[in-house]
Amino acid sequence: MNISKLWYNERDVESSKLVDFMQRHSSIVTLLDVGCHASYSYAGKIRKQLPRMSDLKRYYGIDIIYDDVIDAVVDEYILDNVNTANIDFVPEAVVCISSLEHSGITTYTVPDYKEEQVRTFNTVYGLAYNFLFVSVPYGKEGIVPGQYANITSTQLDRFISDKKNISIEFWYNPDPIHGGDWKQISREEADKVELQPDTVTRCVCFIEATK
């Protein structure tokens, strides 16, 4: 897989993995992007795979924050929290890219953000009719107040413990900002990566599900 260096952060590996996902599931007709705000690094790639059709909405986005740039890309922009929104269609695929880790911390707060992360994962998993693609920052326990919290090994187990046909990968880059290379690592290695609040995400966990 070719990982280009355009953003010099986790978006580089996320965009490459998303393209791979879309190509492997090229028959997808409808897709919901959960947390679509500021999805500039990959929205165009999804749109290319799901070209506009005059009689069919194919590409939906949902976020608590409005983004006029992304609104112009998707077929429908839903301004809402995915956990409480009334989704009146069945997306064949759901993608959630670097969004779940903000649950209960950023645009809205709850007493227990870890429970909210689990709730969000269960929601996006339940919405996907056939395919799910999720990316999250991963590693040791850590939080950037008001922004996001790392997904830990314990949280990951809570996400997937009762789910079937799940595949997981971990990708690491010691220094994305200065052009470091992303490489796939083991879960054991990923568990040891510390969150460094003064730089970008260095370890990303990718979760895919096929129903």
mmCIF file of C-alpha atoms in Angstrom:
data_model
loop_
_atom_site.group_PDB
_atom_site.id
_atom_site.type_symbol
_atom_site.label_atom_id
_atom_site.label_comp_id
_atom_site.label_asym_id
_atom_site.label_seq_id
_atom_site.Cartn_x
_atom_site.Cartn_y
_atom_site.Cartn_z
ATOM 1 C CA MET A 1 0.000 0.000 0.000
ATOM 2 C CA ASN A 2 1.375 3.370 -1.061
ATOM 3 C CA ILE A 3 1.186 5.965 1.735
ATOM 4 C CA SER A 4 1.786 9.433 0.345
ATOM 5 C CA LYS A 5 3.056 12.267 2.514
ATOM 6 C CA LEU A 6 0.627 15.116 1.984
ATOM 7 C CA TRP A 7 -0.621 16.044 5.441
ATOM 8 C CA TYR A 8 2.326 14.963 7.613
ATOM 9 C CA ASN A 9 0.013 13.537 10.241
ATOM 10 C CA GLU A 10 -2.238 10.510 10.712
ATOM 11 C CA ARG A 11 -4.412 11.592 7.767
ATOM 12 C CA ASP A 12 -1.793 10.199 5.399
ATOM 13 C CA VAL A 13 -2.164 6.609 6.578
ATOM 14 C CA GLU A 14 -5.892 6.963 7.189
ATOM 15 C CA SER A 15 -6.556 8.192 3.654
ATOM 16 C CA SER A 16 -4.478 5.398 2.158
ATOM 17 C CA LYS A 17 -6.218 2.744 4.236
ATOM 18 C CA LEU A 18 -9.628 4.183 3.346
ATOM 19 C CA VAL A 19 -8.860 4.044 -0.376
ATOM 20 C CA ASP A 20 -7.811 0.418 0.066
ATOM 21 C CA PHE A 21 -11.068 -0.298 1.919
ATOM 22 C CA MET A 22 -13.166 1.339 -0.799
ATOM 23 C CA GLN A 23 -11.360 -0.532 -3.552
ATOM 24 C CA ARG A 24 -11.812 -3.870 -1.801
ATOM 25 C CA HIS A 25 -15.529 -3.137 -1.463
ATOM 26 C CA SER A 26 -16.106 -1.443 -4.794
ATOM 27 C CA SER A 27 -19.743 -2.580 -4.926
ATOM 28 C CA ILE A 28 -20.751 -0.205 -2.090
ATOM 29 C CA VAL A 29 -23.786 1.833 -3.100
ATOM 30 C CA THR A 30 -24.438 3.987 -0.002
ATOM 31 C CA LEU A 31 -22.002 5.202 2.653
ATOM 32 C CA LEU A 32 -22.307 7.215 5.869
ATOM 33 C CA ASP A 33 -19.283 9.126 7.157
ATOM 34 C CA VAL A 34 -19.618 9.613 10.917
ATOM 35 C CA GLY A 35 -17.728 12.695 12.059
ATOM 36 C CA CYS A 36 -17.429 14.135 8.567
ATOM 37 C CA HIS A 37 -16.489 17.650 9.683
ATOM 38 C CA ALA A 38 -13.053 18.646 8.326
ATOM 39 C CA SER A 39 -12.718 15.432 6.315
ATOM 40 C CA TYR A 40 -10.749 17.268 3.645
ATOM 41 C CA SER A 41 -8.073 14.590 3.338
ATOM 42 C CA TYR A 42 -10.443 11.874 2.169
ATOM 43 C CA ALA A 43 -13.910 13.223 1.252
ATOM 44 C CA GLY A 44 -12.905 13.670 -2.372
ATOM 45 C CA LYS A 45 -11.668 10.098 -2.506
ATOM 46 C CA ILE A 46 -15.025 8.775 -1.285
ATOM 47 C CA ARG A 47 -16.870 10.990 -3.767
ATOM 48 C CA LYS A 48 -14.735 9.592 -6.587
ATOM 49 C CA GLN A 49 -15.671 6.042 -5.605
ATOM 50 C CA LEU A 50 -19.340 7.017 -5.232
ATOM 51 C CA PRO A 51 -20.071 9.382 -8.136
ATOM 52 C CA ARG A 52 -23.248 11.408 -7.984
ATOM 53 C CA MET A 53 -26.454 9.893 -9.372
ATOM 54 C CA SER A 54 -29.431 12.120 -10.052
ATOM 55 C CA ASP A 55 -31.979 9.745 -8.539
ATOM 56 C CA LEU A 56 -30.012 8.313 -5.601
ATOM 57 C CA LYS A 57 -28.303 9.692 -2.516
ATOM 58 C CA ARG A 58 -25.130 7.693 -2.043
ATOM 59 C CA TYR A 59 -22.747 9.647 0.184
ATOM 60 C CA TYR A 60 -24.008 10.885 3.548
ATOM 61 C CA GLY A 61 -22.118 12.700 6.271
ATOM 62 C CA ILE A 62 -23.047 13.351 9.883
ATOM 63 C CA ASP A 63 -21.418 15.611 12.462
ATOM 64 C CA ILE A 64 -22.330 17.898 15.343
ATOM 65 C CA ILE A 65 -20.324 20.684 13.661
ATOM 66 C CA TYR A 66 -21.335 22.079 10.275
ATOM 67 C CA ASP A 67 -18.770 22.242 7.468
ATOM 68 C CA ASP A 68 -19.851 24.021 4.298
ATOM 69 C CA VAL A 69 -16.938 22.619 2.286
ATOM 70 C CA ILE A 70 -17.891 19.030 3.068
ATOM 71 C CA ASP A 71 -21.586 19.822 2.640
ATOM 72 C CA ALA A 72 -20.789 20.616 -0.991
ATOM 73 C CA VAL A 73 -19.144 17.203 -1.424
ATOM 74 C CA VAL A 74 -21.674 14.860 0.190
ATOM 75 C CA ASP A 75 -25.215 14.195 -1.024
ATOM 76 C CA GLU A 76 -26.660 14.964 2.409
ATOM 77 C CA TYR A 77 -25.065 16.533 5.486
ATOM 78 C CA ILE A 78 -26.814 15.568 8.733
ATOM 79 C CA LEU A 79 -26.151 18.054 11.525
ATOM 80 C CA ASP A 80 -26.593 15.876 14.608
ATOM 81 C CA ASN A 81 -24.990 13.513 17.101
ATOM 82 C CA VAL A 82 -24.914 10.022 15.602
ATOM 83 C CA ASN A 83 -25.898 8.515 18.963
ATOM 84 C CA THR A 84 -29.195 10.379 19.060
ATOM 85 C CA ALA A 85 -29.904 11.137 15.406
ATOM 86 C CA ASN A 86 -32.878 9.659 13.576
ATOM 87 C CA ILE A 87 -31.115 7.899 10.689
ATOM 88 C CA ASP A 88 -33.951 6.994 8.317
ATOM 89 C CA PHE A 89 -31.867 5.079 5.773
ATOM 90 C CA VAL A 90 -29.648 2.003 5.894
ATOM 91 C CA PRO A 91 -26.058 2.727 4.834
ATOM 92 C CA GLU A 92 -24.320 -0.209 3.257
ATOM 93 C CA ALA A 93 -21.023 1.035 4.674
ATOM 94 C CA VAL A 94 -20.152 3.274 7.608
ATOM 95 C CA VAL A 95 -16.783 4.964 8.034
ATOM 96 C CA CYS A 96 -15.665 6.801 11.172
ATOM 97 C CA ILE A 97 -12.220 8.322 10.811
ATOM 98 C CA SER A 98 -10.468 9.902 13.814
ATOM 99 C CA SER A 99 -13.793 10.863 15.322
ATOM 100 C CA LEU A 100 -14.772 8.314 17.948
ATOM 101 C CA GLU A 101 -11.971 9.407 20.301
ATOM 102 C CA HIS A 102 -13.661 12.817 20.677
ATOM 103 C CA SER A 103 -16.905 11.321 21.992
ATOM 104 C CA GLY A 104 -17.991 13.004 25.200
ATOM 105 C CA ILE A 105 -14.906 15.230 25.330
ATOM 106 C CA THR A 106 -14.896 17.810 22.549
ATOM 107 C CA THR A 107 -18.130 19.235 21.136
ATOM 108 C CA TYR A 108 -20.163 17.826 24.008
ATOM 109 C CA THR A 109 -19.167 16.406 27.390
ATOM 110 C CA VAL A 110 -20.435 13.543 29.518
ATOM 111 C CA PRO A 111 -19.365 12.329 32.988
ATOM 112 C CA ASP A 112 -17.785 9.140 31.585
ATOM 113 C CA TYR A 113 -16.231 9.597 28.159
ATOM 114 C CA LYS A 114 -15.095 5.975 28.015
ATOM 115 C CA GLU A 115 -18.679 4.788 28.192
ATOM 116 C CA GLU A 116 -19.532 7.309 25.484
ATOM 117 C CA GLN A 117 -16.761 5.940 23.255
ATOM 118 C CA VAL A 118 -18.213 2.447 23.617
ATOM 119 C CA ARG A 119 -21.689 3.796 22.936
ATOM 120 C CA THR A 120 -20.476 5.516 19.767
ATOM 121 C CA PHE A 121 -18.703 2.423 18.502
ATOM 122 C CA ASN A 122 -21.798 0.316 19.093
ATOM 123 C CA THR A 123 -23.878 2.907 17.246
ATOM 124 C CA VAL A 124 -21.695 3.019 14.135
ATOM 125 C CA TYR A 125 -21.358 -0.762 14.113
ATOM 126 C CA GLY A 126 -25.130 -1.105 14.324
ATOM 127 C CA LEU A 127 -25.726 1.369 11.505
ATOM 128 C CA ALA A 128 -23.490 -0.436 9.006
ATOM 129 C CA TYR A 129 -25.466 -2.918 6.927
ATOM 130 C CA ASN A 130 -22.447 -4.660 5.377
ATOM 131 C CA PHE A 131 -19.152 -2.907 6.055
ATOM 132 C CA LEU A 132 -17.544 -0.823 8.798
ATOM 133 C CA PHE A 133 -14.265 1.127 8.745
ATOM 134 C CA VAL A 134 -13.051 2.898 11.903
ATOM 135 C CA SER A 135 -9.753 4.576 12.749
ATOM 136 C CA VAL A 136 -8.739 5.823 16.197
ATOM 137 C CA PRO A 137 -5.571 6.999 17.962
ATOM 138 C CA TYR A 138 -4.303 4.079 20.001
ATOM 139 C CA GLY A 139 -1.850 3.313 22.757
ATOM 140 C CA LYS A 140 -1.342 3.918 26.441
ATOM 141 C CA GLU A 141 -3.921 5.710 28.552
ATOM 142 C CA GLY A 142 -3.869 9.402 27.754
ATOM 143 C CA ILE A 143 -6.129 12.380 27.204
ATOM 144 C CA VAL A 144 -5.788 15.855 25.733
ATOM 145 C CA PRO A 145 -8.389 17.772 27.774
ATOM 146 C CA GLY A 146 -11.172 19.191 25.661
ATOM 147 C CA GLN A 147 -9.937 17.378 22.551
ATOM 148 C CA TYR A 148 -9.621 13.582 22.595
ATOM 149 C CA ALA A 149 -8.537 10.485 24.492
ATOM 150 C CA ASN A 150 -6.438 7.579 23.278
ATOM 151 C CA ILE A 151 -8.198 4.305 22.702
ATOM 152 C CA THR A 152 -6.497 1.764 24.954
ATOM 153 C CA SER A 153 -6.298 -2.007 24.747
ATOM 154 C CA THR A 154 -9.042 -2.290 27.359
ATOM 155 C CA GLN A 155 -11.327 0.025 25.371
ATOM 156 C CA LEU A 156 -10.643 -1.841 22.146
ATOM 157 C CA ASP A 157 -11.671 -5.112 23.783
ATOM 158 C CA ARG A 158 -14.885 -3.459 24.942
ATOM 159 C CA PHE A 159 -15.591 -2.300 21.390
ATOM 160 C CA ILE A 160 -15.169 -5.672 19.722
ATOM 161 C CA SER A 161 -15.824 -8.314 22.395
ATOM 162 C CA ASP A 162 -19.282 -9.270 21.131
ATOM 163 C CA LYS A 163 -18.748 -8.458 17.450
ATOM 164 C CA LYS A 164 -18.094 -10.920 14.626
ATOM 165 C CA ASN A 165 -15.913 -10.761 11.512
ATOM 166 C CA ILE A 166 -13.674 -8.035 12.922
ATOM 167 C CA SER A 167 -10.181 -7.316 11.618
ATOM 168 C CA ILE A 168 -7.707 -4.990 13.333
ATOM 169 C CA GLU A 169 -4.442 -3.378 12.254
ATOM 170 C CA PHE A 170 -2.045 -1.034 14.026
ATOM 171 C CA TRP A 171 0.127 1.497 12.205
ATOM 172 C CA TYR A 172 2.897 3.568 13.766
ATOM 173 C CA ASN A 173 5.035 6.525 12.758
ATOM 174 C CA PRO A 174 7.614 7.897 15.211
ATOM 175 C CA ASP A 175 7.641 11.361 13.615
ATOM 176 C CA PRO A 176 4.917 12.081 11.027
ATOM 177 C CA ILE A 177 5.469 15.848 11.117
ATOM 178 C CA HIS A 178 9.036 15.505 9.841
ATOM 179 C CA GLY A 179 8.263 12.936 7.156
ATOM 180 C CA GLY A 180 8.652 9.690 9.073
ATOM 181 C CA ASP A 181 7.341 6.492 7.502
ATOM 182 C CA TRP A 182 4.213 4.667 8.616
ATOM 183 C CA LYS A 183 4.646 0.963 9.280
ATOM 184 C CA GLN A 184 2.361 -1.776 10.512
ATOM 185 C CA ILE A 185 3.148 -3.014 14.029
ATOM 186 C CA SER A 186 1.800 -5.636 16.411
ATOM 187 C CA ARG A 187 -0.838 -4.981 19.032
ATOM 188 C CA GLU A 188 1.752 -5.600 21.724
ATOM 189 C CA GLU A 189 3.928 -2.845 20.274
ATOM 190 C CA ALA A 190 0.969 -0.509 19.826
ATOM 191 C CA ASP A 191 -0.069 -0.964 23.462
ATOM 192 C CA LYS A 192 3.188 0.694 24.526
ATOM 193 C CA VAL A 193 2.881 3.880 22.445
ATOM 194 C CA GLU A 194 2.412 6.960 24.613
ATOM 195 C CA LEU A 195 0.140 9.848 23.718
ATOM 196 C CA GLN A 196 2.226 12.973 23.187
ATOM 197 C CA PRO A 197 -0.063 16.027 23.420
ATOM 198 C CA ASP A 198 2.474 18.339 21.774
ATOM 199 C CA THR A 199 2.542 16.448 18.466
ATOM 200 C CA VAL A 200 0.219 14.595 16.092
ATOM 201 C CA THR A 201 -1.083 11.059 16.519
ATOM 202 C CA ARG A 202 1.710 8.513 16.105
ATOM 203 C CA CYS A 203 -0.228 5.258 16.413
ATOM 204 C CA VAL A 204 -3.514 4.484 14.664
ATOM 205 C CA CYS A 205 -5.757 1.469 15.138
ATOM 206 C CA PHE A 206 -7.925 0.453 12.163
ATOM 207 C CA ILE A 207 -11.023 -1.619 12.837
ATOM 208 C CA GLU A 208 -12.965 -3.204 9.996
ATOM 209 C CA ALA A 209 -16.080 -5.342 10.145
ATOM 210 C CA THR A 210 -17.906 -7.345 7.495
ATOM 211 C CA LYS A 211 -21.395 -8.450 8.361
#
